[in-house]
mmCIF file with all atom_site columns, C-alpha atoms in Angstrom:
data_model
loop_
_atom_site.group_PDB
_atom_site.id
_atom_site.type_symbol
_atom_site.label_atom_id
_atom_site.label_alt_id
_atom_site.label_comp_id
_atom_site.label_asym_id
_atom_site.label_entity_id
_atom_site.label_seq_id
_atom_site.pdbx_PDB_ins_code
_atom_site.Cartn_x
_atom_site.Cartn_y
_atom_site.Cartn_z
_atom_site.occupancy
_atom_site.B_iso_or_equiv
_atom_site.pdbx_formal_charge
_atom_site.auth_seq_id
_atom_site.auth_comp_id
_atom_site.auth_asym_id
_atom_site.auth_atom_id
_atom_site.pdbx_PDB_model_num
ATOM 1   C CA . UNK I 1 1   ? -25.752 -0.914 12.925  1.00 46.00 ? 16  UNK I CA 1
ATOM 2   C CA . UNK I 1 2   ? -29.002 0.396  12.625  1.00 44.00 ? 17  UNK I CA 1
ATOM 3   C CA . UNK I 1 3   ? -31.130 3.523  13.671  1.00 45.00 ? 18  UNK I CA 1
ATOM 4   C CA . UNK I 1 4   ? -34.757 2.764  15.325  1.00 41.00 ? 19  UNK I CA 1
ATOM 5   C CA . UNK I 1 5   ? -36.406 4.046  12.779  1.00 50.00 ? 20  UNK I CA 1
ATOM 6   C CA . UNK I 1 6   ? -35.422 3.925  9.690   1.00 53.00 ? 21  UNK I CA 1
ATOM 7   C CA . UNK I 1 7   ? -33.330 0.673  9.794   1.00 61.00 ? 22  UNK I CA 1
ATOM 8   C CA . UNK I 1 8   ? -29.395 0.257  9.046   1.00 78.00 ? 23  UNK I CA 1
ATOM 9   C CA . UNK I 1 9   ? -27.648 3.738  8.811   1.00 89.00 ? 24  UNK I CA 1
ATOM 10  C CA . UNK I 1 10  ? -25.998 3.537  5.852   1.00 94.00 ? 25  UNK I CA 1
ATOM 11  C CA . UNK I 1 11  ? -26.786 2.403  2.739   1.00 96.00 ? 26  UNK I CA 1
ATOM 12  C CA . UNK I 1 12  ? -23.453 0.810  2.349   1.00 96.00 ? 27  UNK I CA 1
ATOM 13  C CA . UNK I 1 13  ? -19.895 0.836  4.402   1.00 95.00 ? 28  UNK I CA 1
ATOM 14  C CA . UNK I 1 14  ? -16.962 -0.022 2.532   1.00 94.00 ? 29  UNK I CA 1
ATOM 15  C CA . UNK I 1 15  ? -13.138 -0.558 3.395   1.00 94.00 ? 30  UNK I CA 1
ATOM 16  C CA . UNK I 1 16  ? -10.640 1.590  3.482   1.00 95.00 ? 31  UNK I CA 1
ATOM 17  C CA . UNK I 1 17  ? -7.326  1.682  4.097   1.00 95.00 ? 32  UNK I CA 1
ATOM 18  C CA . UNK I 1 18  ? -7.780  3.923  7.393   1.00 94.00 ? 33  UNK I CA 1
ATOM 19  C CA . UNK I 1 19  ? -11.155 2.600  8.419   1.00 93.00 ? 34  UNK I CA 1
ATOM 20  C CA . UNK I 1 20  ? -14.229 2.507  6.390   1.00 94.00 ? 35  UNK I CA 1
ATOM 21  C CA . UNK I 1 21  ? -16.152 4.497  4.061   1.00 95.00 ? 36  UNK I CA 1
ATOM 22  C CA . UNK I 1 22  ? -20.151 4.652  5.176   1.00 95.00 ? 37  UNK I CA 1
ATOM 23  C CA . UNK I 1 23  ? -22.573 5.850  2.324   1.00 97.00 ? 38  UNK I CA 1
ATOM 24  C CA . UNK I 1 24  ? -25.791 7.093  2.732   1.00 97.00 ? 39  UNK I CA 1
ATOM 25  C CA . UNK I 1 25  ? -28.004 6.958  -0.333  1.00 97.00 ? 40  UNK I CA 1
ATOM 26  C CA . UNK I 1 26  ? -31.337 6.765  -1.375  1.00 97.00 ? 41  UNK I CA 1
ATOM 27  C CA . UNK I 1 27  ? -33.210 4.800  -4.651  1.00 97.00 ? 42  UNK I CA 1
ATOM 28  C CA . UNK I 1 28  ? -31.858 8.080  -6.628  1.00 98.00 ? 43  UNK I CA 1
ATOM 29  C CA . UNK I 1 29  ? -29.171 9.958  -4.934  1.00 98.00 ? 44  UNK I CA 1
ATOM 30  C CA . UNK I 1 30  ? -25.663 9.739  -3.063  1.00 98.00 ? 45  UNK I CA 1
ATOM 31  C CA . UNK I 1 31  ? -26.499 11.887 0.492   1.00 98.00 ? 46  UNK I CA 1
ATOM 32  C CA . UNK I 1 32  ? -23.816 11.478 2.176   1.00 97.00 ? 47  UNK I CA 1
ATOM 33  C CA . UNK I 1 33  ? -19.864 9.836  2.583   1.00 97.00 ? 48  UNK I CA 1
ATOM 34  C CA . UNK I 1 34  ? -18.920 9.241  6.105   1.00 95.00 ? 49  UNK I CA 1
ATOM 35  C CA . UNK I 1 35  ? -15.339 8.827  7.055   1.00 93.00 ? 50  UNK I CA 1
ATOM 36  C CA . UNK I 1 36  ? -15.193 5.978  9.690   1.00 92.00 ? 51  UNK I CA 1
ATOM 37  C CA . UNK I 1 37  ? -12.320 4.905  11.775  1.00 91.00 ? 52  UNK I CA 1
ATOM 38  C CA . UNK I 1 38  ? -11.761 0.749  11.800  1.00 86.00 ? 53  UNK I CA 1
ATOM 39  C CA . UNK I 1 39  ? -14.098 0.423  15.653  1.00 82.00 ? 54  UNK I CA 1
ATOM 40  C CA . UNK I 1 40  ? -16.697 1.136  13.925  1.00 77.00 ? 55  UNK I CA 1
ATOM 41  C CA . UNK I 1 41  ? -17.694 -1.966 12.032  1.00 60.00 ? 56  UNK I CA 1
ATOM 42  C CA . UNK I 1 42  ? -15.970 -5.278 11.513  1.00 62.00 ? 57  UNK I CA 1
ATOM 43  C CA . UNK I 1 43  ? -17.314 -6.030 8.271   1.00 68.00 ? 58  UNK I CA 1
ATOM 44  C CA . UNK I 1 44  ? -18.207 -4.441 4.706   1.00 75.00 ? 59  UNK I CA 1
ATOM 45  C CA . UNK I 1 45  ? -22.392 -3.992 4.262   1.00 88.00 ? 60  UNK I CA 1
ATOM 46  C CA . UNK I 1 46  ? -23.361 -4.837 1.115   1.00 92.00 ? 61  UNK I CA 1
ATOM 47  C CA . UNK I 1 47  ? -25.336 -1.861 -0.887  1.00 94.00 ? 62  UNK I CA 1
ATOM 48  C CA . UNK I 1 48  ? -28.350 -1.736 -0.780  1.00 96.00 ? 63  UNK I CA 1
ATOM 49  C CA . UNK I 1 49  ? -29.382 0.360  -3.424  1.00 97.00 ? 64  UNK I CA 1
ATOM 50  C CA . UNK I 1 50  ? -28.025 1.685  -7.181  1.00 98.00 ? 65  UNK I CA 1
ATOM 51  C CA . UNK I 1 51  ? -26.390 4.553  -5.454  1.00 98.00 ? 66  UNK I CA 1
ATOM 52  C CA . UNK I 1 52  ? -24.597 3.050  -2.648  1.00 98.00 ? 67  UNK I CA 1
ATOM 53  C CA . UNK I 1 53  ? -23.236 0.183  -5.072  1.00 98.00 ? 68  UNK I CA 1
ATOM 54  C CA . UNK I 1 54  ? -22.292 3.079  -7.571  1.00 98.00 ? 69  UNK I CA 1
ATOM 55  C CA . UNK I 1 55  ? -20.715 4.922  -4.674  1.00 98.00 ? 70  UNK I CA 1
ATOM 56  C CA . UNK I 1 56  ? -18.787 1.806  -3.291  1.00 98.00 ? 71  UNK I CA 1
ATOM 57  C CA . UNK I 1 57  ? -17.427 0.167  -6.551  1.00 98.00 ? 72  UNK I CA 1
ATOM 58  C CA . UNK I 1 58  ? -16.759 4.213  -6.886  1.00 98.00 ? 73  UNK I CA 1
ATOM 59  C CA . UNK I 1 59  ? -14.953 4.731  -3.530  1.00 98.00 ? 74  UNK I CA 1
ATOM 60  C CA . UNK I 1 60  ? -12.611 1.127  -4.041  1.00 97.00 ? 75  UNK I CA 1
ATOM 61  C CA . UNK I 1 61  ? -11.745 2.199  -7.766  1.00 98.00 ? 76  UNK I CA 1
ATOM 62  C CA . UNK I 1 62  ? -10.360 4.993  -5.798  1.00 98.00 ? 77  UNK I CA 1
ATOM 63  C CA . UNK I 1 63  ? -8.156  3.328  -3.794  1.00 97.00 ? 78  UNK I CA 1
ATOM 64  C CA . UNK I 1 64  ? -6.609  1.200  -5.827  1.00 97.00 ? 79  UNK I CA 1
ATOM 65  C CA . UNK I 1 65  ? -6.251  4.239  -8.533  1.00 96.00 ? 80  UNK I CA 1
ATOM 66  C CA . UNK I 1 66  ? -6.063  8.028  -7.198  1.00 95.00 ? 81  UNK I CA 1
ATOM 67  C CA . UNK I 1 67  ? -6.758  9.085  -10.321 1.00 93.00 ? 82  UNK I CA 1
ATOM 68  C CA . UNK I 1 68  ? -9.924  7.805  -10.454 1.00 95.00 ? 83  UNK I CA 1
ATOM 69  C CA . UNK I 1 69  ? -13.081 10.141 -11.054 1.00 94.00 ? 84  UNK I CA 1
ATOM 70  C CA . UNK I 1 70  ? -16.144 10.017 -9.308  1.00 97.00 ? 85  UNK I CA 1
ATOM 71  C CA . UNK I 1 71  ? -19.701 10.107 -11.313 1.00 97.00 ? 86  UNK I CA 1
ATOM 72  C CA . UNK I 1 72  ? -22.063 9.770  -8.810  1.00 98.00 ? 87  UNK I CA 1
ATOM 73  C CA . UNK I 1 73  ? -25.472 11.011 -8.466  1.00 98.00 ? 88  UNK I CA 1
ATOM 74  C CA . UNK I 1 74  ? -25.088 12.990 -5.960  1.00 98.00 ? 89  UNK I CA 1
ATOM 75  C CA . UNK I 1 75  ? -28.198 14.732 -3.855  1.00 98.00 ? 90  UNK I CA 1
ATOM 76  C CA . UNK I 1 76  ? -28.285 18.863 -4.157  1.00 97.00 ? 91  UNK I CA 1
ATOM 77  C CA . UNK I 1 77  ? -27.479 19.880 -0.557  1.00 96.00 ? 92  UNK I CA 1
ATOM 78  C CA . UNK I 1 78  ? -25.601 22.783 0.617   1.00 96.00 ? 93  UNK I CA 1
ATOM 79  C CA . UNK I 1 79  ? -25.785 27.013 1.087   1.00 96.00 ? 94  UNK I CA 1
ATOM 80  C CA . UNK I 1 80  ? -24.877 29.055 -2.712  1.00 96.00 ? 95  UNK I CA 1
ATOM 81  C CA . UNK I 1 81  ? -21.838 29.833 -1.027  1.00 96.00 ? 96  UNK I CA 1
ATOM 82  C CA . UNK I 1 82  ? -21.357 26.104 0.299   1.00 96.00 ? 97  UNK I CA 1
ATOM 83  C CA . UNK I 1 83  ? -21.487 25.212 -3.384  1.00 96.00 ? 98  UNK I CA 1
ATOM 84  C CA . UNK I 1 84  ? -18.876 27.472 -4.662  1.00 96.00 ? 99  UNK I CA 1
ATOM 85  C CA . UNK I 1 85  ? -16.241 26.319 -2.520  1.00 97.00 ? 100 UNK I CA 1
ATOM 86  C CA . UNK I 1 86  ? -17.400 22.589 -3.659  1.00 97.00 ? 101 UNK I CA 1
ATOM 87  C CA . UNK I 1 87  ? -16.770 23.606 -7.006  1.00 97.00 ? 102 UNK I CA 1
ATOM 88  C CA . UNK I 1 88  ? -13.791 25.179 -6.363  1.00 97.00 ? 103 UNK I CA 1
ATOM 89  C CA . UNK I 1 89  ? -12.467 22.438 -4.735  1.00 96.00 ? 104 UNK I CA 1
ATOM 90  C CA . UNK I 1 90  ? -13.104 20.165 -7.037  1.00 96.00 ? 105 UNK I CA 1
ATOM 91  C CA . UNK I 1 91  ? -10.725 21.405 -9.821  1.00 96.00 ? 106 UNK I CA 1
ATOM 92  C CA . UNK I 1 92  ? -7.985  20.986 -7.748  1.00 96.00 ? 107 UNK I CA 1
ATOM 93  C CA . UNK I 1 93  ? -5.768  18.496 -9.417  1.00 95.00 ? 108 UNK I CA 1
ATOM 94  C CA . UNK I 1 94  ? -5.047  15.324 -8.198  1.00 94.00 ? 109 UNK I CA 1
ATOM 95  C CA . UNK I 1 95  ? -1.177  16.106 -6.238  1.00 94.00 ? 110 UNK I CA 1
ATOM 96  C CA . UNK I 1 96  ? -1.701  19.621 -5.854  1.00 95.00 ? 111 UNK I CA 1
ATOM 97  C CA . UNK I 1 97  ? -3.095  21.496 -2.650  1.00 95.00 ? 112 UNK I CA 1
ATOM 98  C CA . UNK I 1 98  ? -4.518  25.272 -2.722  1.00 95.00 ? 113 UNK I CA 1
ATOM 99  C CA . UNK I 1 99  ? -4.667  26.787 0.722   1.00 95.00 ? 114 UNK I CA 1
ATOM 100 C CA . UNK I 1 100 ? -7.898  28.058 2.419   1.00 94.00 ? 115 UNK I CA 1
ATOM 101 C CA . UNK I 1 101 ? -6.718  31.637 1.842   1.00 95.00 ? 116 UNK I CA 1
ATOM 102 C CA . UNK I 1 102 ? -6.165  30.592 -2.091  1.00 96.00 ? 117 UNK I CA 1
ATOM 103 C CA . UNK I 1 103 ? -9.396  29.093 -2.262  1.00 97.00 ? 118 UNK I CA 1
ATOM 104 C CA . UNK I 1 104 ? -11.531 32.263 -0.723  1.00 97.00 ? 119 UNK I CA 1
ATOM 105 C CA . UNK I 1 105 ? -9.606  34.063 -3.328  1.00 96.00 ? 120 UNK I CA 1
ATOM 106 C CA . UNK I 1 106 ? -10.972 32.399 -6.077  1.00 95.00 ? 121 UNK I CA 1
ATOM 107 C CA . UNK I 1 107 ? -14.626 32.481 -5.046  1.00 96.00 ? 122 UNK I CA 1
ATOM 108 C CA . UNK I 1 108 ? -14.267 35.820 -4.386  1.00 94.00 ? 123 UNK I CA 1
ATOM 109 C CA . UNK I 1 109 ? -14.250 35.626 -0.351  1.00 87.00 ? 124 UNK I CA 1
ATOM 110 C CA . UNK I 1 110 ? -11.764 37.197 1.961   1.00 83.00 ? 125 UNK I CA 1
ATOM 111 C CA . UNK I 1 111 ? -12.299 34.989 4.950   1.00 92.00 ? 126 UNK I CA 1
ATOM 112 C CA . UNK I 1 112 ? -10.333 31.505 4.821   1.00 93.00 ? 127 UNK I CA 1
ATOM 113 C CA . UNK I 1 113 ? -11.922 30.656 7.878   1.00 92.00 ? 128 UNK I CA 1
ATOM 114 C CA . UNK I 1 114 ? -15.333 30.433 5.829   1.00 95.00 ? 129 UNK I CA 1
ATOM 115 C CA . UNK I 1 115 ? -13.940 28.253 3.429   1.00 95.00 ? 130 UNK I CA 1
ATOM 116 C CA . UNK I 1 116 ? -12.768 25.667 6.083   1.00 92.00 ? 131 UNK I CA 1
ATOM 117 C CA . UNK I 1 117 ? -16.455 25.590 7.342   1.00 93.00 ? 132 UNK I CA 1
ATOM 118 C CA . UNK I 1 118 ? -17.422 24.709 3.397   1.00 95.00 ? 133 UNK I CA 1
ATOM 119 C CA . UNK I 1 119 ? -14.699 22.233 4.186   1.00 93.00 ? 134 UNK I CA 1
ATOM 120 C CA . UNK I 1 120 ? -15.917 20.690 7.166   1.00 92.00 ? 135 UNK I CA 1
ATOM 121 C CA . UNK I 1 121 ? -19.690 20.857 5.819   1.00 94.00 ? 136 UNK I CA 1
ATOM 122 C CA . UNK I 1 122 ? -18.785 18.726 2.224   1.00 95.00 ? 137 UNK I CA 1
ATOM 123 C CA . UNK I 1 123 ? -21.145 16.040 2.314   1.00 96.00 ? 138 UNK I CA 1
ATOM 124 C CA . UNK I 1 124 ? -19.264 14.441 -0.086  1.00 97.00 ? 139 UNK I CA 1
ATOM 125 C CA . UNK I 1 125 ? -15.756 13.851 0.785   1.00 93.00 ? 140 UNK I CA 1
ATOM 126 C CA . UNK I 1 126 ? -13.155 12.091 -1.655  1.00 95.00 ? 141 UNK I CA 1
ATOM 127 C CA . UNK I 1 127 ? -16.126 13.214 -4.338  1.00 97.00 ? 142 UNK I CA 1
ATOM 128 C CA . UNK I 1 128 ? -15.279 16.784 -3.546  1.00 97.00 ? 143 UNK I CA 1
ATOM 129 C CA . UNK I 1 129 ? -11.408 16.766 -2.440  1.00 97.00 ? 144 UNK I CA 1
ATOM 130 C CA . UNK I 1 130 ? -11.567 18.755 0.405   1.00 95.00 ? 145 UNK I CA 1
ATOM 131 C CA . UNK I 1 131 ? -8.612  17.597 1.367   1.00 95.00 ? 146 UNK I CA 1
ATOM 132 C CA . UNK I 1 132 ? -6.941  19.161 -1.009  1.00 95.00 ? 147 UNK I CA 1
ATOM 133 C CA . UNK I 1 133 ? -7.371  22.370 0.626   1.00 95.00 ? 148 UNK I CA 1
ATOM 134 C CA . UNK I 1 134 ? -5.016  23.250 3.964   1.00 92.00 ? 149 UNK I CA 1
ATOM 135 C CA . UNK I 1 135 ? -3.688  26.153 6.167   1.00 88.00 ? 150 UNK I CA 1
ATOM 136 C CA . UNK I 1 136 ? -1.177  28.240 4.646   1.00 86.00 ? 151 UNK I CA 1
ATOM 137 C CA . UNK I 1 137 ? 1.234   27.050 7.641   1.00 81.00 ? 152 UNK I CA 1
ATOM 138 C CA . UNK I 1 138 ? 1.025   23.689 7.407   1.00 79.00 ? 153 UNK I CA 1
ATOM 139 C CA . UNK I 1 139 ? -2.289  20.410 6.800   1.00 78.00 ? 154 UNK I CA 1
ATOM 140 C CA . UNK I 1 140 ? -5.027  22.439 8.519   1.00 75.00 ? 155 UNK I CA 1
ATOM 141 C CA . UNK I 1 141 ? -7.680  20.924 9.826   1.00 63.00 ? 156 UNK I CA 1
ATOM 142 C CA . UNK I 1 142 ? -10.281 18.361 8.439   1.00 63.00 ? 157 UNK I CA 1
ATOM 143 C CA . UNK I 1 143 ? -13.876 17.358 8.698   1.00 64.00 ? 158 UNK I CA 1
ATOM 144 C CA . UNK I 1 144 ? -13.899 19.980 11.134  1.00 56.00 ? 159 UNK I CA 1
ATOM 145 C CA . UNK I 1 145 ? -11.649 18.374 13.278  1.00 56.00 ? 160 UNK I CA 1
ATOM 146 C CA . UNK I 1 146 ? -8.141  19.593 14.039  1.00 61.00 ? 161 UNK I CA 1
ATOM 147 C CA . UNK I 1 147 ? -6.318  17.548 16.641  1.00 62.00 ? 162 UNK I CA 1
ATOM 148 C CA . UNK I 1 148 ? -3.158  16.623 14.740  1.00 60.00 ? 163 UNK I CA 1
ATOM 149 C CA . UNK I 1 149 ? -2.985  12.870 16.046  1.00 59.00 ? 164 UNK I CA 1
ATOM 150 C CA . UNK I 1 150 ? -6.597  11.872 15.614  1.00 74.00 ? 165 UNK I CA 1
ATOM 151 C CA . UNK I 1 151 ? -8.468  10.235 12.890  1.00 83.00 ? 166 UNK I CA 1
ATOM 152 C CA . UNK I 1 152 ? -9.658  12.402 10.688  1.00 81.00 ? 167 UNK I CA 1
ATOM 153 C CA . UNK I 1 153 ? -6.422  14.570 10.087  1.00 85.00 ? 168 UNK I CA 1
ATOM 154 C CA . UNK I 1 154 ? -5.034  11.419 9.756   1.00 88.00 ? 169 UNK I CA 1
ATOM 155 C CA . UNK I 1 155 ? -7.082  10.305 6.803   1.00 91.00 ? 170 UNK I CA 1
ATOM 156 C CA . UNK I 1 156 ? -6.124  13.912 5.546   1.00 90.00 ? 171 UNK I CA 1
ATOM 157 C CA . UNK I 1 157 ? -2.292  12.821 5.863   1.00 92.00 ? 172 UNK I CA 1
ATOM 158 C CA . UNK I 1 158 ? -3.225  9.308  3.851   1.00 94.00 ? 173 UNK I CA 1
ATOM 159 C CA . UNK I 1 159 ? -5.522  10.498 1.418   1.00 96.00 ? 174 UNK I CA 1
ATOM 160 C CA . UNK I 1 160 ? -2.627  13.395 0.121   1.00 95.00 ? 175 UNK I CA 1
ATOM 161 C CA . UNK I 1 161 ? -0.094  10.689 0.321   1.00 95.00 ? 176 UNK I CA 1
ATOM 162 C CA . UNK I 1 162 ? -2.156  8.083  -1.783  1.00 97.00 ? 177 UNK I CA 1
ATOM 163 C CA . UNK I 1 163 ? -2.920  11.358 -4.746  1.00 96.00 ? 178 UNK I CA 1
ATOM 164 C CA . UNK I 1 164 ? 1.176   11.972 -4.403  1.00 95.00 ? 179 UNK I CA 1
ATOM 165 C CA . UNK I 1 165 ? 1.511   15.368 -2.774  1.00 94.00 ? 180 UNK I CA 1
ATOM 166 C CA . UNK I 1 166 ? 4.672   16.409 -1.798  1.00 86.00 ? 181 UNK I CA 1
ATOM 167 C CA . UNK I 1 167 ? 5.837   15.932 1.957   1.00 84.00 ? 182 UNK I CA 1
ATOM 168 C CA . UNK I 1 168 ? 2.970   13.754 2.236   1.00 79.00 ? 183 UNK I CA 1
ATOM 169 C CA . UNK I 1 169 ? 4.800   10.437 0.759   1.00 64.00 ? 184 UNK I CA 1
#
């Protein structure tokens, strides 16, 4: 697939077990990971820079390991605040879950409801576990979507069951 004018869309698209992974990279940076359900493409696209082929052998080392951590260059995007939630998310241990509530806590916000926004605005998901984070009553939304049976809460439910949360095997 490609836009008019700057030629394919992403950098690189890569399997997954829900769908695909797009990536969106430059000659220097990671801009973007796009969650992408199977109609999208048919087939893989090769990289087509360093990035993207850091960010795909990246993204499959993932899958076949949920350990796995990411070192990617990734491009500086985001508000101050936008970045503290990143952060925050991002020491969340692989198999454990902090609720939006927990994380606005921690970075020293009282609104949980800003923290899902952070959430839905991560440029950089599996990179920065945002799904990690959920609703104190239950998975929460994801990717700013919240409809329980479609895709991307879905990839929620698979990516917490691959990293071995609890209730999510």
């Amino acid at each position: 697939m490609t836009s008019p004018q700057n030629g394919p869309i992403f950098s690189a698209i890569v399997p997954a077990p829900f769908g695909f992974i797009g990536i969106r990279s430059d000659d220097q940076y990671v801009h973007e990971l796009v969650y992408l359900p199977s109609s999208f493409a048919r087939d893989e696209q090769a990289p087509s820079n360093r990035p993207a082929e850091l960010a795909a052998r990246q993204v499959e080392r993932y899958f076949k390991q949920a350990d796995f951590r990411f070192d990617l260059p990734l491009a500086k995007v985001g508000t101050a605040f936008q970045q503290r939630v990143w952060q925050a998310i991002s020491s969340i241990p692989r198999g454990e879950v902090l609720t939006y509530g927990a994380v606005a806590k921690a970075v020293g916000c009282g609104s949980p409801r800003a923290v899902g926004q952070a959430c839905g605005a991560n440029w950089f998901p599996l990179v920065i576990p945002c799904h990690r984070v959920t609703a104190s009553g239950g998975l929460g939304g994801f990717s700013n979507h919240d409809d329980v049976t479609g895709f991307h809460v879905g990839v929620k439910r698979w990516l917490l069951a691959h990293e071995g949360v609890a209730g999510y095997q």
